[in-house]
Coordinates of C-alpha atoms in Angstrom, one line a residue:
M1 CA 6.2 -21.2 12.3
P2 CA 9.7 -21.3 10.7
E3 CA 12.2 -18.8 11.9
R4 CA 12.3 -17.1 8.5
F5 CA 10.4 -17.5 5.3
I6 CA 12.7 -17.8 2.3
P7 CA 10.9 -16.2 -0.7
D8 CA 13.3 -17.3 -3.5
S9 CA 11.4 -20.4 -4.6
V10 CA 8.1 -18.5 -4.7
V11 CA 9.6 -15.7 -6.8
A12 CA 11.2 -18.3 -9.2
G13 CA 7.9 -20.2 -9.5
L14 CA 5.6 -17.3 -10.2
R15 CA 3.4 -17.8 -13.3
P16 CA 1.5 -15.2 -15.3
L17 CA -1.5 -14.3 -13.1
A18 CA -4.1 -14.9 -15.8
A19 CA -3.0 -18.6 -15.9
A20 CA -1.9 -19.1 -12.3
A21 CA -3.6 -20.9 -9.5
M22 CA -2.7 -21.2 -5.8
S23 CA -1.5 -24.8 -5.8
L24 CA 2.2 -25.2 -5.6
P25 CA 3.8 -26.2 -2.2
H26 CA 6.1 -23.2 -2.0
E27 CA 3.1 -20.9 -2.6
Q28 CA 1.2 -22.6 0.2
A29 CA 4.1 -22.1 2.5
Y30 CA 4.2 -18.4 1.7
R31 CA 0.4 -18.1 2.4
T32 CA 0.8 -20.0 5.7
Y33 CA 3.7 -17.9 6.9
Y34 CA 1.9 -14.7 6.4
G35 CA -1.5 -15.9 7.6
L36 CA -3.1 -15.5 4.2
E37 CA -4.5 -19.1 4.4
K38 CA -6.9 -17.7 7.1
I39 CA -8.7 -15.6 4.4
S40 CA -11.9 -17.2 3.2
A41 CA -12.4 -16.9 -0.5
E42 CA -14.0 -18.8 -3.4
Q43 CA -10.9 -18.6 -5.5
V44 CA -7.3 -17.3 -5.0
R45 CA -4.6 -16.7 -7.6
L46 CA -0.9 -15.8 -7.1
G47 CA 1.2 -14.9 -10.1
F48 CA 2.8 -11.9 -11.9
F49 CA 2.2 -9.3 -14.6
D50 CA 4.8 -7.2 -16.4
A51 CA 4.7 -3.4 -16.1
A52 CA 7.2 -0.5 -16.5
G53 CA 10.1 -3.0 -17.0
Y54 CA 9.3 -4.9 -13.7
R55 CA 7.8 -8.3 -13.0
I56 CA 5.1 -7.5 -10.5
A57 CA 3.9 -10.1 -8.1
A58 CA 0.1 -10.0 -7.6
Q59 CA -2.7 -11.9 -6.0
V60 CA -6.5 -12.0 -6.5
W61 CA -9.2 -13.2 -4.1
W62 CA -12.8 -13.7 -5.3
P63 CA -15.8 -13.8 -2.9
K64 CA -18.7 -16.0 -3.7
A65 CA -20.9 -13.3 -5.2
P66 CA -18.6 -10.4 -6.3
R67 CA -20.1 -7.0 -7.0
A68 CA -17.1 -4.7 -7.3
T69 CA -13.2 -4.9 -7.0
L70 CA -10.8 -3.4 -4.6
V71 CA -7.3 -2.6 -6.0
L72 CA -4.9 -2.6 -3.1
L73 CA -1.6 -0.6 -3.0
H74 CA 0.6 -1.1 0.0
G75 CA 3.0 1.3 1.7
Y76 CA 6.7 1.9 1.5
Y77 CA 8.8 -1.0 2.9
D78 CA 5.5 -3.1 2.9
H79 CA 4.2 -5.9 0.7
L80 CA 0.7 -7.2 0.0
A81 CA 0.9 -10.2 2.4
L82 CA 0.7 -7.7 5.4
Y83 CA -2.8 -6.6 4.4
R84 CA -4.9 -9.5 5.6
H85 CA -7.3 -7.3 7.6
V86 CA -8.1 -5.0 4.6
I87 CA -8.5 -8.0 2.3
E88 CA -10.9 -9.8 4.7
W89 CA -13.0 -6.6 5.1
A90 CA -13.2 -6.2 1.3
L91 CA -14.2 -9.8 0.7
G92 CA -16.9 -9.3 3.4
M93 CA -18.2 -6.4 1.2
D94 CA -18.3 -8.8 -1.7
F95 CA -15.4 -7.2 -3.4
V96 CA -12.8 -9.0 -5.5
V97 CA -9.4 -8.0 -4.2
L98 CA -6.5 -7.4 -6.6
A99 CA -3.3 -6.7 -4.6
F100 CA 0.3 -6.4 -5.9
D101 CA 3.8 -5.8 -4.6
L102 CA 5.3 -2.5 -5.7
P103 CA 8.6 -2.5 -7.6
G104 CA 11.4 -3.3 -5.2
H105 CA 9.0 -4.7 -2.6
G106 CA 7.8 -8.1 -1.6
L107 CA 8.0 -10.7 -4.4
S108 CA 8.3 -8.1 -7.2
S109 CA 11.5 -7.3 -9.1
G110 CA 13.5 -4.1 -8.8
A111 CA 16.1 -2.7 -6.5
R112 CA 14.9 -3.1 -2.9
A113 CA 12.8 -0.2 -1.7
S114 CA 14.0 2.1 -4.5
I115 CA 12.5 3.7 -7.6
S116 CA 14.1 6.1 -10.2
D117 CA 10.9 8.1 -10.7
F118 CA 7.4 7.9 -9.1
A119 CA 6.0 7.9 -12.6
E120 CA 7.0 4.2 -12.7
Y121 CA 4.5 3.6 -9.9
Q122 CA 1.8 5.1 -12.1
A123 CA 2.8 2.8 -15.0
V124 CA 2.5 -0.2 -12.6
L125 CA -0.9 0.9 -11.3
K126 CA -2.2 1.3 -14.9
G127 CA -0.8 -2.2 -15.6
A128 CA -2.8 -3.5 -12.7
L129 CA -6.0 -1.8 -13.9
E130 CA -5.4 -3.3 -17.4
L131 CA -5.0 -6.7 -15.7
A132 CA -8.3 -6.2 -13.9
K133 CA -9.9 -5.6 -17.4
Q134 CA -8.2 -8.8 -18.8
L135 CA -9.5 -10.8 -15.9
A136 CA -13.0 -9.3 -16.3
L137 CA -13.0 -8.3 -12.6
P138 CA -16.3 -6.6 -11.7
Q139 CA -16.6 -2.9 -11.8
P140 CA -16.5 -0.4 -10.2
L141 CA -12.8 -0.6 -9.3
H142 CA -12.3 0.9 -5.9
L143 CA -8.8 2.0 -5.1
F144 CA -7.1 1.5 -1.7
G145 CA -3.7 3.0 -0.8
Q146 CA -1.7 3.0 2.5
S147 CA 0.9 5.8 2.8
T148 CA 3.0 5.6 -0.4
G149 CA 0.2 3.5 -1.9
G150 CA -2.0 6.4 -1.1
A151 CA 0.4 8.8 -2.8
I152 CA 0.2 6.6 -5.9
V153 CA -3.6 6.7 -5.8
I154 CA -3.6 10.5 -5.3
D155 CA -1.3 11.0 -8.3
Y156 CA -3.6 8.8 -10.4
L157 CA -6.7 10.7 -9.4
L158 CA -5.1 14.1 -10.1
T159 CA -3.1 13.4 -13.2
G160 CA -4.1 9.9 -14.6
N161 CA -7.5 10.8 -16.1
P162 CA -9.4 8.0 -14.3
G163 CA -12.4 6.7 -16.2
P164 CA -16.0 5.9 -15.1
E165 CA -14.9 2.4 -14.1
I166 CA -13.0 3.8 -11.1
G167 CA -15.2 3.9 -8.1
Q168 CA -14.3 5.2 -4.6
S169 CA -10.7 5.8 -3.4
I170 CA -9.6 5.0 0.2
L171 CA -6.5 6.6 1.5
F172 CA -4.9 5.4 4.8
S173 CA -2.3 7.7 6.3
P174 CA -1.7 9.1 2.8
L175 CA 1.8 10.5 1.9
V176 CA 2.1 13.9 0.4
R177 CA 5.0 15.0 2.5
P178 CA 6.8 13.0 5.2
R179 CA 7.3 14.3 8.6
A180 CA 10.2 16.8 9.0
W181 CA 10.4 17.1 5.3
G182 CA 12.6 20.2 5.3
W183 CA 15.3 18.3 7.3
S184 CA 14.9 15.2 5.2
K185 CA 15.6 17.2 2.0
L186 CA 18.6 18.9 3.5
S187 CA 20.0 15.5 4.6
Y188 CA 19.4 14.1 1.1
R189 CA 21.4 16.9 -0.5
L190 CA 24.3 16.4 1.9
L191 CA 24.4 12.6 1.7
K192 CA 23.7 12.2 -2.1
P193 CA 27.3 12.7 -3.3
F194 CA 28.6 10.2 -0.8
V195 CA 26.2 7.4 -0.1
R196 CA 23.6 5.4 -2.0
Q197 CA 21.7 4.2 1.0
I198 CA 21.4 4.5 4.7
S199 CA 20.4 1.8 7.2
R200 CA 16.7 1.6 7.9
R201 CA 15.4 2.7 11.4
F202 CA 12.4 0.7 12.4
T203 CA 9.7 2.5 14.4
E204 CA 6.7 1.4 16.4
N205 CA 4.1 2.7 13.9
S206 CA 1.2 0.7 15.2
H207 CA -0.4 -0.2 18.6
D208 CA -0.5 -3.9 17.5
A209 CA 2.5 -5.3 19.4
E210 CA 2.3 -8.7 17.6
F211 CA 2.4 -7.0 14.2
I212 CA 5.4 -4.8 15.3
D213 CA 7.3 -7.8 16.6
F214 CA 6.7 -9.7 13.3
L215 CA 7.6 -6.7 11.2
H216 CA 10.8 -6.0 13.1
N217 CA 12.1 -9.5 13.7
R218 CA 10.5 -12.2 11.4
D219 CA 9.4 -10.7 8.1
S220 CA 11.9 -11.9 5.5
L221 CA 10.5 -9.4 2.9
Q222 CA 11.3 -6.3 4.9
P223 CA 14.0 -4.0 3.2
Q224 CA 16.8 -3.1 5.5
C225 CA 17.9 0.2 4.0
L226 CA 16.6 3.5 2.7
P227 CA 18.0 4.2 -0.8
T228 CA 18.8 7.9 -1.4
A229 CA 17.5 7.4 -5.0
W230 CA 14.0 6.9 -3.5
V231 CA 14.2 10.1 -1.4
G232 CA 15.3 12.0 -4.5
S233 CA 12.3 10.6 -6.5
L234 CA 10.0 11.6 -3.6
A235 CA 11.3 15.1 -3.6
R236 CA 10.5 15.5 -7.3
W237 CA 7.1 13.9 -6.8
V238 CA 6.1 16.2 -3.9
M239 CA 6.6 19.2 -6.2
H240 CA 4.6 17.5 -9.0
I241 CA 1.7 16.6 -6.8
E242 CA 1.4 20.0 -5.0
M243 CA 1.3 21.7 -8.4
A244 CA -1.3 19.3 -9.9
P245 CA -4.7 20.7 -10.8
P246 CA -7.6 19.8 -8.5
S247 CA -10.0 16.8 -9.0
P248 CA -13.8 16.6 -8.6
R249 CA -13.5 13.3 -6.8
S250 CA -14.1 12.9 -3.1
P251 CA -11.8 10.2 -1.6
L252 CA -12.3 8.6 1.9
I253 CA -9.3 9.4 4.1
V254 CA -8.4 7.7 7.4
Q255 CA -5.7 9.4 9.4
G256 CA -4.2 8.8 12.9
E257 CA -3.4 11.8 15.0
S258 CA -0.3 10.1 16.5
D259 CA 1.2 9.5 13.0
M260 CA 5.0 10.2 13.3
T261 CA 5.8 9.2 9.7
V262 CA 3.9 11.7 7.5
D263 CA 3.2 15.4 8.0
W264 CA -0.5 14.6 8.3
Q265 CA -1.7 18.1 9.1
H266 CA 0.0 19.5 6.0
N267 CA -1.1 16.6 3.9
L268 CA -4.8 17.0 4.9
R269 CA -4.7 20.7 4.0
V270 CA -3.3 19.8 0.6
L271 CA -5.8 17.0 0.0
K272 CA -8.7 19.3 1.0
E273 CA -7.5 21.8 -1.6
K274 CA -7.0 19.1 -4.3
F275 CA -10.3 17.1 -3.9
A276 CA -14.0 18.1 -3.7
A277 CA -15.0 17.6 0.0
P278 CA -13.0 14.5 0.9
K279 CA -14.5 12.6 3.8
V280 CA -12.0 12.4 6.6
L281 CA -12.0 10.1 9.7
L282 CA -9.5 11.2 12.3
L283 CA -8.5 8.7 14.9
P284 CA -6.9 10.2 18.0
E285 CA -3.8 8.3 19.2
A286 CA -3.7 6.0 16.1
R287 CA -0.3 5.7 14.5
H288 CA 0.9 5.5 10.9
H289 CA 0.4 1.9 9.8
M290 CA -3.4 2.2 9.8
A291 CA -3.9 -1.1 7.9
N292 CA -2.3 -2.9 10.9
E293 CA -3.4 -0.8 13.8
S294 CA -4.9 -2.5 16.8
K295 CA -8.4 -4.0 16.6
H296 CA -9.8 -1.0 18.5
Y297 CA -9.0 1.3 15.6
R298 CA -9.7 -1.2 12.9
D299 CA -13.3 -1.6 14.2
Q300 CA -13.8 2.1 13.9
Y301 CA -12.4 2.7 10.4
F302 CA -14.0 -0.4 8.9
A303 CA -17.4 0.7 10.2
F304 CA -16.8 4.1 8.6
L305 CA -15.7 2.6 5.3
T306 CA -18.6 0.1 5.3
E307 CA -21.2 2.9 5.9
Q308 CA -19.6 5.1 3.1
L309 CA -19.4 2.4 0.5
R310 CA -22.8 0.9 1.2
S311 CA -24.5 4.3 1.0

């Protein structure tokens, strides 16, 4: 494995997803570096679509006999190439997988790890759903979101008027409020006039030591700072979502009880008020990055998801 993967050639060579195919050497290098070549699929495409003024990098995997689609939204600081476990599970369920890098993340355009308004995330999600229609991906379209990706799914379910083509929603460690939110807001107000960003502090948010080592030391696509603009956008979004009307939908929620990133007890209370009887799987000792927790936890939540989606 090379010391670092240099993504510039992949970004420069992205083609519109509808016309793309995974064939160029730099695309294969990207897949190999992130272990995506281990995913068994009938067809794979890497390309981009345009939404909300961004060029959004996206990939699609097709199983042999697709019967539905999983639209995957990653967490803050993440990118889609880190979600191999979820992609493999979904393909095993005969779901097509449509995954994309959020603005400012991975191979997508935009200021790194920043956003001026969380409404832009909604525009990108709606662009992805329109892309699924253009590609004639099989319905229903199930939604999956980890952390901030979960926040985007929550916002869409509560305020986006999802249609009958939207199936189940899966929320991993969903963000409503981050941990120590009161202190974070105070820090933001004090820092905003003076700084635009602060250095990122990496944490051990999974029991998978190999994943943590890769994330901290070898992932070229990891942002290195926390922009204050993103924190301000989050503050406005929290007020927006906590005032949103309830939804009749019942998402599936997987939450670790050793999550030190989000205020998960508060978040679950909010989500139980906003949704009709959401089904919650609590995993004692599991940490925040549920999609890359150790195999012990993955086995438990994939069994739960498989049972729920097959029933």
